[in-house]
XYZ file of C-alpha atoms in Angstrom:
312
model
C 13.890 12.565 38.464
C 13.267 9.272 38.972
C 12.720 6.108 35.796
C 10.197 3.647 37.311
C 10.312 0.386 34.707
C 6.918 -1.058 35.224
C 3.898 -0.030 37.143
C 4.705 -3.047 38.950
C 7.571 -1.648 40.326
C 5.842 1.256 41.426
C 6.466 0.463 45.385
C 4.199 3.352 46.854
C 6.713 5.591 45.429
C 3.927 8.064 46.006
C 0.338 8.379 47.278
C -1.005 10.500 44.398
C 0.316 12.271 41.525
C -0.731 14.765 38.366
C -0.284 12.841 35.117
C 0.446 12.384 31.280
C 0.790 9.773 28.601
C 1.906 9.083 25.339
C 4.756 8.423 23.270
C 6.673 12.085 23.629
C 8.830 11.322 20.427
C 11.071 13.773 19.613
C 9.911 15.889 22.888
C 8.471 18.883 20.313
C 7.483 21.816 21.786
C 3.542 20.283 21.853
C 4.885 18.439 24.003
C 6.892 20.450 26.090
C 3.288 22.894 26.024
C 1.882 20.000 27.978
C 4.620 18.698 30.049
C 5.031 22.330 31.411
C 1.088 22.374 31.658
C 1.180 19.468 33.769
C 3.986 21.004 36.118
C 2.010 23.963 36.964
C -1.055 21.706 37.616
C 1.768 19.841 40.360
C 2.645 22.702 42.035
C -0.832 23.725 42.147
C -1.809 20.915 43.864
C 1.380 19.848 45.731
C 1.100 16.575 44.078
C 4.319 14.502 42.189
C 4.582 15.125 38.449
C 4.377 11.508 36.158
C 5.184 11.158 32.902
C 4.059 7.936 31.333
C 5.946 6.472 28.223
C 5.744 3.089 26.388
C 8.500 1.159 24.882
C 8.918 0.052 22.397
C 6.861 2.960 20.969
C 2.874 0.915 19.772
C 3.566 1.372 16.181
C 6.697 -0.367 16.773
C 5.070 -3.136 18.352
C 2.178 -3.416 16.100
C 3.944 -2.826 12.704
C 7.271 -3.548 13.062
C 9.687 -2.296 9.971
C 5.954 -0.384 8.910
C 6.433 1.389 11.741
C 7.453 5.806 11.729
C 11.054 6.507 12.066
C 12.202 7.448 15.345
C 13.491 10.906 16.596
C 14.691 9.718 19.936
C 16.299 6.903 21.419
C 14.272 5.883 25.090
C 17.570 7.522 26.312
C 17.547 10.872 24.113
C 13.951 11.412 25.322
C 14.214 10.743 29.085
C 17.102 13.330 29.042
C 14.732 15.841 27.606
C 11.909 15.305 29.579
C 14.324 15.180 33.237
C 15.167 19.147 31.612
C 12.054 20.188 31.803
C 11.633 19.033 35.518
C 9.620 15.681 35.929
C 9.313 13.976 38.691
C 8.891 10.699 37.823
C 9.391 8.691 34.286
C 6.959 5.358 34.064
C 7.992 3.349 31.141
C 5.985 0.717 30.337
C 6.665 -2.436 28.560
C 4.447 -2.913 25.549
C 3.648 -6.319 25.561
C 0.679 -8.153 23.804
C -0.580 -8.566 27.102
C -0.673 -4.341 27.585
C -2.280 -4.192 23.958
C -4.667 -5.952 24.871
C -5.802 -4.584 28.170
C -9.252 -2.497 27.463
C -9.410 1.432 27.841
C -11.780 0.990 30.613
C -9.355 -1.639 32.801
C -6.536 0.656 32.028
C -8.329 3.444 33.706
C -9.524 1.943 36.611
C -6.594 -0.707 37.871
C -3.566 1.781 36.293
C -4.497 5.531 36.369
C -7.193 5.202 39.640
C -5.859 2.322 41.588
C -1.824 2.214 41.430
C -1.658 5.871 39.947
C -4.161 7.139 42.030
C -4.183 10.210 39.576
C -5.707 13.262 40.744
C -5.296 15.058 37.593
C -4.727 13.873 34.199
C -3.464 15.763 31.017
C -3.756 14.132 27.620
C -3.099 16.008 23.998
C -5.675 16.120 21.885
C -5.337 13.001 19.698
C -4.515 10.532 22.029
C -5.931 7.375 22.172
C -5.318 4.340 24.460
C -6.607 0.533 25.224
C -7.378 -2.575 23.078
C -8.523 -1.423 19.553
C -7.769 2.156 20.660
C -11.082 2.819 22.291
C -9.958 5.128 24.834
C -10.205 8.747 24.955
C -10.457 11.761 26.617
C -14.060 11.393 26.465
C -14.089 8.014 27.732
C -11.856 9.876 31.005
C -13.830 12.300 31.387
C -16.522 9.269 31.980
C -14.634 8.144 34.939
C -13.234 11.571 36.183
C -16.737 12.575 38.363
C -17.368 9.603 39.882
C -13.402 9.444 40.791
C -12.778 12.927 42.082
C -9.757 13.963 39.708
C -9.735 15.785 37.043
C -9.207 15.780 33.223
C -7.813 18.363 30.428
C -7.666 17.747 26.466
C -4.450 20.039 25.356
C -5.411 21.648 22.177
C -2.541 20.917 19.300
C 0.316 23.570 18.841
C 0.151 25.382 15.783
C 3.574 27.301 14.462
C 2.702 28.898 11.125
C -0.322 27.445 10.188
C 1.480 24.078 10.831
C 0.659 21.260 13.343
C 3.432 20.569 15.915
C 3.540 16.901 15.615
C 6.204 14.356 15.536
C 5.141 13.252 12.191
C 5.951 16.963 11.127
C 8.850 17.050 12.477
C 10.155 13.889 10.477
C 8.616 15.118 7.503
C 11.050 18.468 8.236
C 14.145 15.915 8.375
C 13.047 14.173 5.554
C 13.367 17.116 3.504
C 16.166 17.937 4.948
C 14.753 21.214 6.556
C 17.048 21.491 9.703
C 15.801 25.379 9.736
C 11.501 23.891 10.016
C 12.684 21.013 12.111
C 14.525 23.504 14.936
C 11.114 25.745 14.905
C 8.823 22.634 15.587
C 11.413 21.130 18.580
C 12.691 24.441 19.960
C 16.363 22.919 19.724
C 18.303 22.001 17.008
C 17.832 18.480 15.436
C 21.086 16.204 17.803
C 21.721 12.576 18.147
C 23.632 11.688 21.263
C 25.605 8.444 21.929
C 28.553 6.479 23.052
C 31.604 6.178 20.619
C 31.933 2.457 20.277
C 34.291 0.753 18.589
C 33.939 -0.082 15.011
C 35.489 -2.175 12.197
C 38.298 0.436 11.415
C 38.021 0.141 7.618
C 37.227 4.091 8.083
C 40.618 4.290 9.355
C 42.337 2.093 6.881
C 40.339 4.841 4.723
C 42.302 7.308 6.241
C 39.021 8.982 7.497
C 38.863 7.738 10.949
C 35.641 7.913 12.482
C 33.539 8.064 15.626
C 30.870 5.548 15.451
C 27.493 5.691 17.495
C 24.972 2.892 18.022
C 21.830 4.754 17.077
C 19.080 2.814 19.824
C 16.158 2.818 17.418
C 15.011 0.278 14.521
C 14.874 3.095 12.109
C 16.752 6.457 11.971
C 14.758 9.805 11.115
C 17.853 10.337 9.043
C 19.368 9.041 5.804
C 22.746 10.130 4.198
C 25.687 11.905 4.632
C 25.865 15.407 6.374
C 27.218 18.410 7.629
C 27.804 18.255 11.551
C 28.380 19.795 14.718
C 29.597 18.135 17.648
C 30.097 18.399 21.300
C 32.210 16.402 23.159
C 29.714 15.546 26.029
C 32.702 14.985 28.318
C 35.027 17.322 27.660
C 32.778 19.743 26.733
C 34.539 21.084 23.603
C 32.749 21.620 19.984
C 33.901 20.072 16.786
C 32.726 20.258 13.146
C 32.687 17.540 10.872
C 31.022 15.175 8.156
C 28.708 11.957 9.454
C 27.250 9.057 7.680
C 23.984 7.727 8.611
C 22.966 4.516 7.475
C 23.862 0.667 6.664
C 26.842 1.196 5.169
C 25.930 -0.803 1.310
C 29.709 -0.776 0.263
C 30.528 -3.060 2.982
C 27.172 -4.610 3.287
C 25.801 -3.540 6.294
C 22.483 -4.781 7.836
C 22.292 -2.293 10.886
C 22.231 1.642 10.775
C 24.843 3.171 12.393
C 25.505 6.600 12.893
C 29.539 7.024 11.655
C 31.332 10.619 12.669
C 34.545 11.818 10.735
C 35.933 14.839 13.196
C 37.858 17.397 10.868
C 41.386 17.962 12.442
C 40.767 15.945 15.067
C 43.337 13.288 16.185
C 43.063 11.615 19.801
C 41.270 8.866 21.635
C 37.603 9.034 22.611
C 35.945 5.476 22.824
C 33.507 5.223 25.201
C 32.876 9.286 25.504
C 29.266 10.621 24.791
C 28.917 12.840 21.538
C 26.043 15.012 20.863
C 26.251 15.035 17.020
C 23.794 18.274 15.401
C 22.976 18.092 11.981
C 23.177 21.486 9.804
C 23.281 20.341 5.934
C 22.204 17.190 4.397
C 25.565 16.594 1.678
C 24.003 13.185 -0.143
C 22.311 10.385 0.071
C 23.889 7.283 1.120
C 25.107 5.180 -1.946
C 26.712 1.869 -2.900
C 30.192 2.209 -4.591
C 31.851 -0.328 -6.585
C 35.194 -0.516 -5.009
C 36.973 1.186 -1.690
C 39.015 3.514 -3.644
C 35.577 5.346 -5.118
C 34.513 5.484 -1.740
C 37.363 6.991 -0.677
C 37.158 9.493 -3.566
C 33.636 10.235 -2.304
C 34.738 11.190 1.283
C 37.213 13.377 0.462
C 35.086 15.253 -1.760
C 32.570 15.525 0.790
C 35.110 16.552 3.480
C 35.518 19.578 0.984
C 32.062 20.281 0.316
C 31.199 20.127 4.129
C 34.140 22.690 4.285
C 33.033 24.976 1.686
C 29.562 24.884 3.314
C 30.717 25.490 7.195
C 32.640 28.395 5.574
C 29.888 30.017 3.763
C 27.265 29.392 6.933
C 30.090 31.498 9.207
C 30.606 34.610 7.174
């Protein structure tokens, strides 16, 4: 698979190509319905297969700290969709200049002109252009006259539930890793890069793994039960993580922090994928170091007691 940055940097990668568009968040199995949808429709046709995504996400541009939280990272969702056997990624930059670009310009100089689209799959609530005028009905306008051809997916429904991203936060809000795995087919994971951190986790005597988390504003909240792979080596830990800002040492940034039980060895700059199986607390302010210390070490044992009862 190949990540194009820009439909200016297109370069007649290709002379035609099946499409789809949107944000993907999360990569839920709606959208896996469609991005396998679209596949078929490229081997039908023996045309290129073009997903396009826009970054930052609109509601990020438009609203800022309003905005949803995020499930994936740009990373975390490009990995996803290359599994499922793109060809081709487009991100685009969303700039004012994109927002405000009319449905109808959009269609013609971007999906018919450089995209030269010969088929183009949308789900059912997406909408597109300046003041979100675009739709499928608005493609379907253009589609005759154009000679390709347009599809509406119909929503995914598990248990009388919508497959949405906004469901799927609504599962990790409530902590409901069980709902959460049934609406993305996988378990809830982030993955990063250990970076280094301040080491007062290790003056703690809790050393920890920390993980830049790529997004303005994690899905996640608290502290929590974990599993986690060791992208490099490939072996499987378990383990207590704290995601958030950190209030006892004033923290401005979220940061995903990951305390390996019986774990002692070097791993900066190794990829984790860190799974999360049972929400412990929220994330709290203590008065001093020492309670905070307390508080890990009875949440080491909790996690333990937990991880014990979940195996038997």
């Amino acid at each position: 698979m190949k990540i194009i940055r820009g439909i200016g940097n297109l370069n007649n990668e290709f002379t035609q190509c099946v499409l789809t568009l949107g944000n993907f968040d999360g990569v839920h199995l709606g959208h896996q319905q469609l991005i396998n949808h679209l596949i078929e429709q490229g081997k039908k046709l023996n045309l290129p297969t073009v997903v396009m995504l826009f970054e930052p996400q609109p509601l990020e541009f438009f609203c800022k700290q309003q905005a949803p939280a995020r499930l994936t990272s740009f990373k975390e969702k490009v990995m996803l969709i290359e599994k499922l056997g793109i060809d081709y990624i487009i991100a685009v930059p969303f700039t004012q200049t994109f927002a405000n670009m009319s449905a109808n310009t959009f269609i013609q100089d971007w999906l018919i002109n450089k995209l030269k689209a010969k088929y183009i799959a949308i789900g059912d609530d997406f909408r597109f252009g300046h003041g979100r005028k675009g739709d499928i009905h608005l493609l379907q306008n253009y589609a005759h006259n154009h000679h390709f051809a347009v599809q509406s997916m119909p929503t995914l429904v598990w248990n009388n539930l919508r497959i949405s991203s906004t469901a799927v936060r609504e599962a990790l809000l409530n902590s409901d890793f069980k709902l959460a795995l049934c609406l993305l087919g996988r378990d809830y994971t982030i993955e990063g890069r250990v970076i280094h951190g301040n080491a007062l986790a290790r003056q703690l005597g809790f050393p920890t793994a920390n993980i830049h988390l790529h997004r303005k504003k994690p899905a996640l909240q608290g502290v929590y039960l974990v599993k986690v792979k060791n992208c490099c080596s490939n072996q499987d830990y378990q383990g207590i993580a704290n995601i958030g800002v950190r209030p006892t040492i004033q923290g401005k940034k979220a940061i995903l922090e990951v305390n390996l039980f019986d774990f002692s060895g070097d791993i900066y700059g190794q990829y984790l994928d860190v799974t999360f199986v049972h929400k412990l607390r929220d994330e709290k302010k203590f008065d001093s170091l020492s309670e905070l210390k307390e508080q890990i070490t009875q949440d080491i044992c909790t996690a333990k007691e937990i991880s014990a009862k979940l195996t038997n």
